[in-house]
Short mmCIF file of C-alpha atoms in Angstrom, two decimals:
data_model
loop_
_atom_site.label_atom_id
_atom_site.label_comp_id
_atom_site.label_asym_id
_atom_site.label_seq_id
_atom_site.Cartn_x
_atom_site.Cartn_y
_atom_site.Cartn_z
CA UNK A 28 -22.63 -11.22 -5.86
CA UNK A 29 -22.61 -8.04 -7.84
CA UNK A 30 -20.34 -5.72 -9.73
CA UNK A 31 -20.98 -2.07 -8.95
CA UNK A 32 -18.87 0.01 -11.28
CA UNK A 33 -15.66 0.19 -13.27
CA UNK A 34 -13.08 2.91 -13.85
CA UNK A 35 -10.14 2.94 -16.24
CA UNK A 36 -7.37 5.52 -15.94
CA UNK A 37 -4.36 6.13 -18.13
CA UNK A 38 -0.92 6.67 -16.67
CA UNK A 39 -1.45 10.42 -16.42
CA UNK A 40 -4.58 10.03 -14.33
CA UNK A 41 -7.09 10.78 -17.05
CA UNK A 42 -10.35 8.89 -16.84
CA UNK A 43 -10.50 6.77 -20.00
CA UNK A 44 -13.69 4.91 -19.33
CA UNK A 45 -16.40 4.59 -16.76
CA UNK A 46 -19.20 2.03 -16.58
CA UNK A 47 -21.67 1.09 -13.93
CA UNK A 48 -23.98 -1.85 -13.36
CA UNK A 49 -25.51 -2.02 -9.91
CA UNK A 50 -24.58 1.24 -8.33
CA UNK A 51 -26.89 1.93 -5.43
CA UNK A 52 -25.50 5.27 -4.35
CA UNK A 53 -24.15 8.22 -6.33
CA UNK A 54 -21.35 10.24 -4.81
CA UNK A 55 -23.13 13.57 -5.28
CA UNK A 56 -20.32 15.16 -7.31
CA UNK A 57 -19.79 15.29 -11.06
CA UNK A 58 -18.19 12.35 -12.86
CA UNK A 59 -14.97 14.29 -13.54
CA UNK A 60 -14.57 15.28 -9.92
CA UNK A 61 -15.33 11.78 -8.77
CA UNK A 62 -12.69 10.41 -11.13
CA UNK A 63 -10.13 12.89 -9.84
CA UNK A 64 -10.95 11.94 -6.27
CA UNK A 65 -10.70 8.25 -7.10
CA UNK A 66 -7.39 8.65 -8.92
CA UNK A 67 -6.01 10.77 -6.09
CA UNK A 68 -7.00 8.15 -3.57
CA UNK A 69 -5.38 5.35 -5.57
CA UNK A 70 -2.23 7.38 -6.05
CA UNK A 71 -2.02 8.00 -2.31
CA UNK A 72 -2.73 4.36 -1.48
CA UNK A 73 0.07 3.30 -3.81
CA UNK A 74 2.62 5.53 -2.13
CA UNK A 75 1.24 4.60 1.30
CA UNK A 76 1.58 0.89 0.52
CA UNK A 77 5.09 1.17 -0.86
CA UNK A 78 6.28 3.05 2.21
CA UNK A 79 4.53 1.11 4.94
CA UNK A 80 5.37 -2.30 3.46
CA UNK A 81 7.78 -4.21 5.72
CA UNK A 82 9.28 -6.16 2.81
CA UNK A 83 10.26 -5.52 -0.77
CA UNK A 84 7.64 -6.61 -3.23
CA UNK A 85 8.71 -9.76 -4.98
CA UNK A 86 10.13 -9.26 -8.47
CA UNK A 87 7.50 -9.55 -11.17
CA UNK A 88 4.79 -8.24 -8.88
CA UNK A 89 5.08 -4.55 -9.46
CA UNK A 90 1.65 -3.29 -8.54
CA UNK A 91 1.89 -3.73 -4.76
CA UNK A 92 -1.67 -2.74 -3.95
CA UNK A 93 -4.38 -5.29 -4.81
CA UNK A 94 -7.64 -4.36 -3.16
CA UNK A 95 -9.31 -2.94 -0.13
CA UNK A 96 -12.55 -3.90 1.58
CA UNK A 97 -15.00 -1.90 3.60
CA UNK A 98 -18.09 -3.25 5.32
CA UNK A 99 -20.19 -2.98 2.13
CA UNK A 100 -17.95 -3.14 -0.93
CA UNK A 101 -14.51 -4.10 -2.17
CA UNK A 102 -12.36 -2.13 -4.56
CA UNK A 103 -10.10 -4.18 -6.80
CA UNK A 104 -7.19 -2.62 -8.55
CA UNK A 105 -4.97 -3.67 -11.43
CA UNK A 106 -2.12 -1.64 -12.80
CA UNK A 107 -0.31 -2.73 -15.92
CA UNK A 108 3.42 -2.03 -16.39
CA UNK A 109 2.44 0.69 -18.88
CA UNK A 110 0.57 2.54 -16.15
CA UNK A 111 -2.98 1.74 -17.23
CA UNK A 112 -5.14 1.41 -14.14
CA UNK A 113 -8.31 -0.64 -13.91
CA UNK A 114 -10.62 -0.36 -10.93
CA UNK A 115 -13.61 -2.57 -10.27
CA UNK A 116 -15.93 -2.18 -7.31
CA UNK A 117 -17.74 -5.33 -6.25
CA UNK A 118 -19.47 -6.58 -3.16
CA UNK A 119 -17.26 -7.99 -0.41
CA UNK A 120 -17.91 -11.66 -1.17
CA UNK A 121 -16.50 -11.56 -4.72
CA UNK A 122 -13.49 -13.77 -5.39
CA UNK A 123 -10.93 -13.94 -8.21
CA UNK A 124 -11.72 -10.42 -9.36
CA UNK A 125 -8.06 -9.97 -10.26
CA UNK A 126 -8.45 -12.56 -13.01
CA UNK A 127 -11.51 -10.71 -14.31
CA UNK A 128 -9.54 -7.44 -14.42
CA UNK A 129 -6.72 -9.14 -16.27
CA UNK A 130 -9.27 -10.56 -18.70
CA UNK A 131 -10.79 -7.13 -19.25
CA UNK A 132 -7.36 -5.76 -19.98
CA UNK A 133 -6.11 -8.49 -22.31
CA UNK A 134 -9.34 -9.55 -24.02
CA UNK A 135 -11.31 -6.31 -24.16
CA UNK A 136 -8.99 -3.31 -23.90
CA UNK A 137 -6.13 -4.68 -25.99
CA UNK A 138 -8.42 -6.32 -28.56
CA UNK A 139 -10.94 -3.52 -29.08
CA UNK A 140 -9.02 -0.34 -28.23
CA UNK A 141 -5.31 -0.94 -28.77
CA UNK A 142 -5.95 -2.89 -31.98
CA UNK A 143 -8.41 -0.28 -33.23
CA UNK A 144 -6.46 2.34 -35.20
CA UNK A 145 -9.30 4.83 -34.84
CA UNK A 146 -9.01 4.87 -31.03
CA UNK A 147 -6.61 7.47 -29.73
CA UNK A 148 -4.96 5.89 -26.70
CA UNK A 149 -4.59 9.18 -24.82
CA UNK A 150 -8.24 10.11 -25.08
CA UNK A 151 -11.33 8.80 -23.31
CA UNK A 152 -12.63 5.68 -25.07
CA UNK A 153 -15.70 6.32 -27.24
CA UNK A 154 -15.86 2.99 -29.05
CA UNK A 155 -19.29 1.35 -28.83
CA UNK A 156 -17.74 -2.01 -29.56
CA UNK A 157 -15.47 -1.71 -26.52
CA UNK A 158 -18.41 -0.77 -24.36
CA UNK A 159 -20.47 -3.70 -25.57
CA UNK A 160 -17.63 -6.19 -25.15
CA UNK A 161 -16.81 -4.90 -21.67
CA UNK A 162 -20.44 -5.25 -20.67
CA UNK A 163 -20.50 -8.79 -22.05
CA UNK A 164 -17.23 -9.73 -20.35
CA UNK A 165 -18.38 -8.50 -16.96
CA UNK A 166 -21.86 -9.98 -17.24
CA UNK A 167 -20.52 -13.38 -18.24
CA UNK A 168 -18.08 -13.55 -15.35
CA UNK A 169 -18.85 -15.50 -12.21
CA UNK A 170 -18.48 -12.28 -10.20
CA UNK A 171 -21.61 -10.89 -11.82
CA UNK A 172 -24.65 -12.85 -10.88
CA UNK A 173 -26.85 -9.93 -10.19
CA UNK A 174 -28.53 -9.86 -6.82
CA UNK A 175 -29.67 -6.30 -6.15
CA UNK A 176 -30.01 -5.89 -2.43
CA UNK B 21 2.14 -16.36 11.40
CA UNK B 22 3.88 -13.02 11.27
CA UNK B 23 2.59 -9.79 12.79
CA UNK B 24 4.64 -6.86 11.54
CA UNK B 25 3.40 -3.85 13.46
CA UNK B 26 0.57 -2.15 15.31
CA UNK B 27 -0.54 1.47 14.94
CA UNK B 28 -3.15 3.35 16.94
CA UNK B 29 -4.49 6.56 15.42
CA UNK B 30 -6.56 9.00 17.43
CA UNK B 31 -9.92 10.45 16.42
CA UNK B 32 -8.23 13.50 14.94
CA UNK B 33 -5.81 11.47 12.81
CA UNK B 34 -2.66 11.68 14.90
CA UNK B 35 -0.48 8.68 15.64
CA UNK B 36 -0.78 7.98 19.37
CA UNK B 37 0.90 4.60 19.54
CA UNK B 38 3.11 2.49 17.35
CA UNK B 39 4.80 -0.81 18.00
CA UNK B 40 7.02 -2.72 15.59
CA UNK B 41 6.71 -6.35 16.49
CA UNK B 42 8.58 -8.24 13.84
CA UNK B 43 10.07 -6.21 11.02
CA UNK B 44 12.69 -8.19 9.12
CA UNK B 45 15.95 -6.43 8.46
CA UNK B 46 16.86 -6.50 4.79
CA UNK B 47 20.53 -5.80 4.21
CA UNK B 48 23.11 -7.03 1.71
CA UNK B 49 26.83 -6.47 1.77
CA UNK B 50 29.07 -7.27 -1.19
CA UNK B 51 32.39 -6.38 -2.75
CA UNK B 52 32.03 -4.75 -6.17
CA UNK B 53 34.46 -4.32 -9.05
CA UNK B 54 34.64 -1.27 -11.26
CA UNK B 55 31.66 -0.56 -13.38
CA UNK B 56 29.09 -0.66 -10.58
CA UNK B 57 26.10 -2.79 -11.54
CA UNK B 58 23.57 -0.55 -9.77
CA UNK B 59 22.57 2.93 -10.82
CA UNK B 60 22.46 5.18 -7.75
CA UNK B 61 20.78 8.55 -7.38
CA UNK B 62 20.67 11.10 -4.60
CA UNK B 63 17.13 11.86 -3.48
CA UNK B 64 15.53 12.98 -0.21
CA UNK B 65 18.99 13.27 1.36
CA UNK B 66 19.67 9.59 0.76
CA UNK B 67 21.61 7.59 -1.82
CA UNK B 68 19.06 5.28 -3.41
CA UNK B 69 19.26 2.45 -5.97
CA UNK B 70 17.34 3.67 -9.02
CA UNK B 71 18.03 0.88 -11.49
CA UNK B 72 19.81 -2.45 -11.66
CA UNK B 73 18.03 -4.84 -9.35
CA UNK B 74 20.13 -7.95 -8.72
CA UNK B 75 21.73 -10.12 -6.01
CA UNK B 76 19.31 -9.08 -3.30
CA UNK B 77 19.72 -5.37 -3.91
CA UNK B 78 16.39 -3.94 -5.01
CA UNK B 79 15.32 -0.63 -6.47
CA UNK B 80 14.59 1.69 -3.55
CA UNK B 81 17.28 0.31 -1.28
CA UNK B 82 19.59 2.77 0.41
CA UNK B 83 23.36 2.79 0.42
CA UNK B 84 24.17 2.25 4.11
CA UNK B 85 27.93 1.85 4.23
CA UNK B 86 31.05 2.01 2.05
CA UNK B 87 34.01 -0.17 3.11
CA UNK B 88 32.41 -0.43 6.55
CA UNK B 89 32.10 3.33 7.03
CA UNK B 90 28.51 4.55 7.43
CA UNK B 91 27.01 6.82 4.78
CA UNK B 92 25.29 9.95 6.05
CA UNK B 93 23.41 11.88 3.40
CA UNK B 94 25.83 11.74 0.48
CA UNK B 95 29.04 11.73 2.50
CA UNK B 96 31.03 8.77 3.78
CA UNK B 97 31.78 9.25 7.47
CA UNK B 98 35.41 8.22 7.49
CA UNK B 99 37.63 8.88 10.49
CA UNK B 100 39.81 11.58 8.98
CA UNK B 101 38.27 12.94 5.83
CA UNK B 102 34.55 12.64 4.98
CA UNK B 103 34.24 12.03 1.24
CA UNK B 104 31.41 12.36 -1.25
CA UNK B 105 29.79 9.01 -2.19
CA UNK B 106 29.51 9.72 -5.89
CA UNK B 107 33.09 10.96 -6.24
CA UNK B 108 34.33 7.77 -4.59
CA UNK B 109 32.14 5.48 -6.68
CA UNK B 110 33.04 7.14 -9.99
CA UNK B 111 36.76 6.71 -9.45
CA UNK B 112 38.02 3.30 -10.72
CA UNK B 113 41.02 3.51 -8.36
CA UNK B 114 38.75 2.97 -5.36
CA UNK B 115 37.70 -0.47 -6.56
CA UNK B 116 37.27 -3.23 -5.41
CA UNK B 117 34.90 -1.61 -2.96
CA UNK B 118 32.64 -3.04 -0.29
CA UNK B 119 29.11 -1.64 -0.27
CA UNK B 120 26.22 -2.32 2.07
CA UNK B 121 22.67 -1.79 0.83
CA UNK B 122 19.45 -2.14 2.79
CA UNK B 123 15.78 -1.33 2.82
CA UNK B 124 15.16 1.99 4.53
CA UNK B 125 13.81 1.84 8.04
CA UNK B 126 10.90 4.08 8.83
CA UNK B 127 11.67 6.97 11.13
CA UNK B 128 9.17 8.07 13.75
CA UNK B 129 8.40 11.15 11.68
CA UNK B 130 7.62 9.03 8.68
CA UNK B 131 5.33 6.83 10.77
CA UNK B 132 3.40 9.86 11.99
CA UNK B 133 3.15 11.06 8.42
CA UNK B 134 1.88 7.70 7.15
CA UNK B 135 -0.63 7.33 9.97
CA UNK B 136 -2.16 10.68 9.19
CA UNK B 137 -2.13 9.78 5.49
CA UNK B 138 -4.38 6.79 6.11
CA UNK B 139 -7.03 9.02 7.65
CA UNK B 140 -8.19 10.72 4.40
CA UNK B 141 -7.94 7.44 2.47
CA UNK B 142 -10.32 5.92 4.99
CA UNK B 143 -12.74 8.82 4.54
CA UNK B 144 -12.56 8.96 0.73
CA UNK B 145 -13.18 5.21 0.50
CA UNK B 146 -16.54 5.67 2.16
CA UNK B 147 -17.32 8.77 0.10
CA UNK B 148 -16.70 6.97 -3.20
CA UNK B 149 -18.73 3.98 -2.16
CA UNK B 150 -21.23 2.59 -4.67
CA UNK B 151 -23.30 1.30 -1.72
CA UNK B 152 -25.01 3.44 0.89
CA UNK B 153 -23.92 3.53 4.51
CA UNK B 154 -20.54 1.89 4.28
CA UNK B 155 -17.66 2.02 6.72
CA UNK B 156 -14.17 3.11 5.74
CA UNK B 157 -11.37 0.75 4.73
CA UNK B 158 -11.33 -2.38 6.87
CA UNK B 159 -8.78 -4.48 5.04
CA UNK B 160 -6.17 -3.26 2.60
CA UNK B 161 -4.45 -6.03 0.68
CA UNK B 162 -1.05 -5.64 -0.90
CA UNK B 163 1.30 -8.32 -2.16
CA UNK B 164 3.63 -8.20 0.86
CA UNK B 165 1.21 -7.49 3.69
CA UNK B 166 -2.41 -7.02 4.71
CA UNK B 167 -3.46 -4.02 6.74
CA UNK B 168 -6.44 -4.56 9.03
CA UNK B 169 -8.13 -1.50 10.43
CA UNK B 170 -10.70 -1.42 13.19
CA UNK B 171 -12.42 1.82 14.06
CA UNK B 172 -14.05 2.05 17.46
CA UNK B 173 -17.33 3.86 18.03
CA UNK B 174 -15.36 6.73 19.51
CA UNK B 175 -13.32 7.13 16.33
CA UNK B 176 -10.01 5.65 17.43
CA UNK B 177 -8.44 3.47 14.72
CA UNK B 178 -6.44 0.35 15.46
CA UNK B 179 -4.28 -0.78 12.58
CA UNK B 180 -2.52 -4.09 12.36
CA UNK B 181 -0.01 -4.95 9.65
CA UNK B 182 0.33 -8.68 9.12
CA UNK B 183 1.54 -11.24 6.64
CA UNK B 184 -1.03 -11.89 3.84
CA UNK B 185 -1.76 -15.44 5.03
CA UNK B 186 -2.57 -14.35 8.58
CA UNK B 187 -6.17 -14.99 9.63
CA UNK B 188 -8.16 -13.85 12.63
CA UNK B 189 -6.74 -10.35 12.69
CA UNK B 190 -10.13 -8.89 13.61
CA UNK B 191 -10.13 -10.88 16.80
CA UNK B 192 -6.67 -9.69 17.67
CA UNK B 193 -7.67 -6.07 17.01
CA UNK B 194 -10.54 -6.42 19.47
CA UNK B 195 -8.15 -7.81 22.04
CA UNK B 196 -5.82 -4.84 21.50
CA UNK B 197 -8.81 -2.55 21.96
CA UNK B 198 -9.51 -4.25 25.28
CA UNK B 199 -5.91 -3.72 26.35
CA UNK B 200 -6.17 -0.07 25.32
CA UNK B 201 -9.33 0.35 27.39
CA UNK B 202 -7.80 -1.42 30.39
CA UNK B 203 -4.29 -0.10 30.50
CA UNK B 204 -4.28 3.21 28.63
CA UNK B 205 -7.70 4.71 29.33
CA UNK B 206 -7.76 3.64 32.98
CA UNK B 207 -4.35 5.14 33.58
CA UNK B 208 -4.96 8.43 35.44
CA UNK B 209 -1.84 9.96 33.91
CA UNK B 210 -2.99 9.39 30.36
CA UNK B 211 -4.77 12.23 28.60
CA UNK B 212 -6.92 11.51 25.56
CA UNK B 213 -5.55 12.16 22.05
CA UNK B 214 -2.01 12.17 23.41
CA UNK B 215 0.67 9.58 22.63
CA UNK B 216 0.33 6.48 24.83
CA UNK B 217 3.32 6.03 27.12
CA UNK B 218 2.14 3.32 29.50
CA UNK B 219 4.56 0.51 30.27
CA UNK B 220 1.77 -1.84 31.31
CA UNK B 221 -0.03 -1.35 28.02
CA UNK B 222 3.12 -1.94 26.01
CA UNK B 223 4.18 -5.07 27.90
CA UNK B 224 0.69 -6.56 27.74
CA UNK B 225 0.49 -5.84 24.03
CA UNK B 226 3.85 -7.46 23.52
CA UNK B 227 2.70 -10.56 25.39
CA UNK B 228 -0.49 -10.71 23.37
CA UNK B 229 1.36 -10.51 20.06
CA UNK B 230 3.97 -13.07 21.11
CA UNK B 231 1.29 -15.43 22.28
CA UNK B 232 -0.82 -15.09 19.14
CA UNK B 233 2.22 -15.64 16.94
CA UNK B 234 3.22 -18.79 18.77
CA UNK B 235 -0.13 -20.40 19.45
CA UNK B 236 -2.43 -18.84 16.85
CA UNK B 237 -4.87 -15.99 17.27
CA UNK B 238 -7.78 -18.21 18.29
CA UNK B 239 -6.00 -19.00 21.57
CA UNK B 240 -5.93 -15.40 22.84
#
């Protein structure tokens, strides 16, 4: 199992943070354009899901969209009620990635960015501490037992 | 075991077939007293609940009827004098009032729109892939449903919307593909890329879905 890469967007669609571990293919466009494309896709998926859904989403579950899978990778998505969006690409066999995303949010983002007065919340994250802790958190998780194929 | 609906999208992204198998109807009717507990707004030519989610009425539900008279746009279609919804609801003299709310049903236009919306999502998902040579979206998981998509070698997409706990959807999609090949493509009056209007295809599909819901997908 592997983790490919990670995106974090704020509620206005700005890319706050990007990290990659085992990315085997680059998209061939610049990072900013890739982030815009990714955010646009997620935005469309969200509206697609809310309109095509046959039922109302149960109260308390506001995000609607959880993940999608292709033949080679799975994209996992977490949106907090404040609009922060976390995206983690893994291989298709990964399980419980939602818990990992929640952990990244509560134990890394809140602890090392929100509680850091020097981090401006509306700007891309530049904190080295956050980067190191995120790396640690992902590498310690069961999802990341690197097996480059 | 619930199968909600089936969509077939042509190579060029147009919706060529759609079948709603089992879409639950969500409606609530209740008599309200004066300050109305839901905040309503008028958007997209519909009266929609914007805030105040309680007693089975959720945000996003439409106002369908007032005192048994259907609501069309923002007017109440009463026998003699059509009245404006908001004028009626703001006047305390009209209370107690009976209101019917429900989840909006998708129109055919909206279905065509959504089907063509999936097409670029499918393409972008493979463009943004961190792995080389991937397919597009195969399964999309949301909290109320799972969408399974199967793309044939010729580019036709079969989409199945099922309950999250449903398993074996891939098998069912292959069976639907077989039905499509047998009853749509072999029909001499069917032209490619055009909407499928074949009674045999539709009745066989209906049988297949009924059977798989009753006896499980592995039996088909």
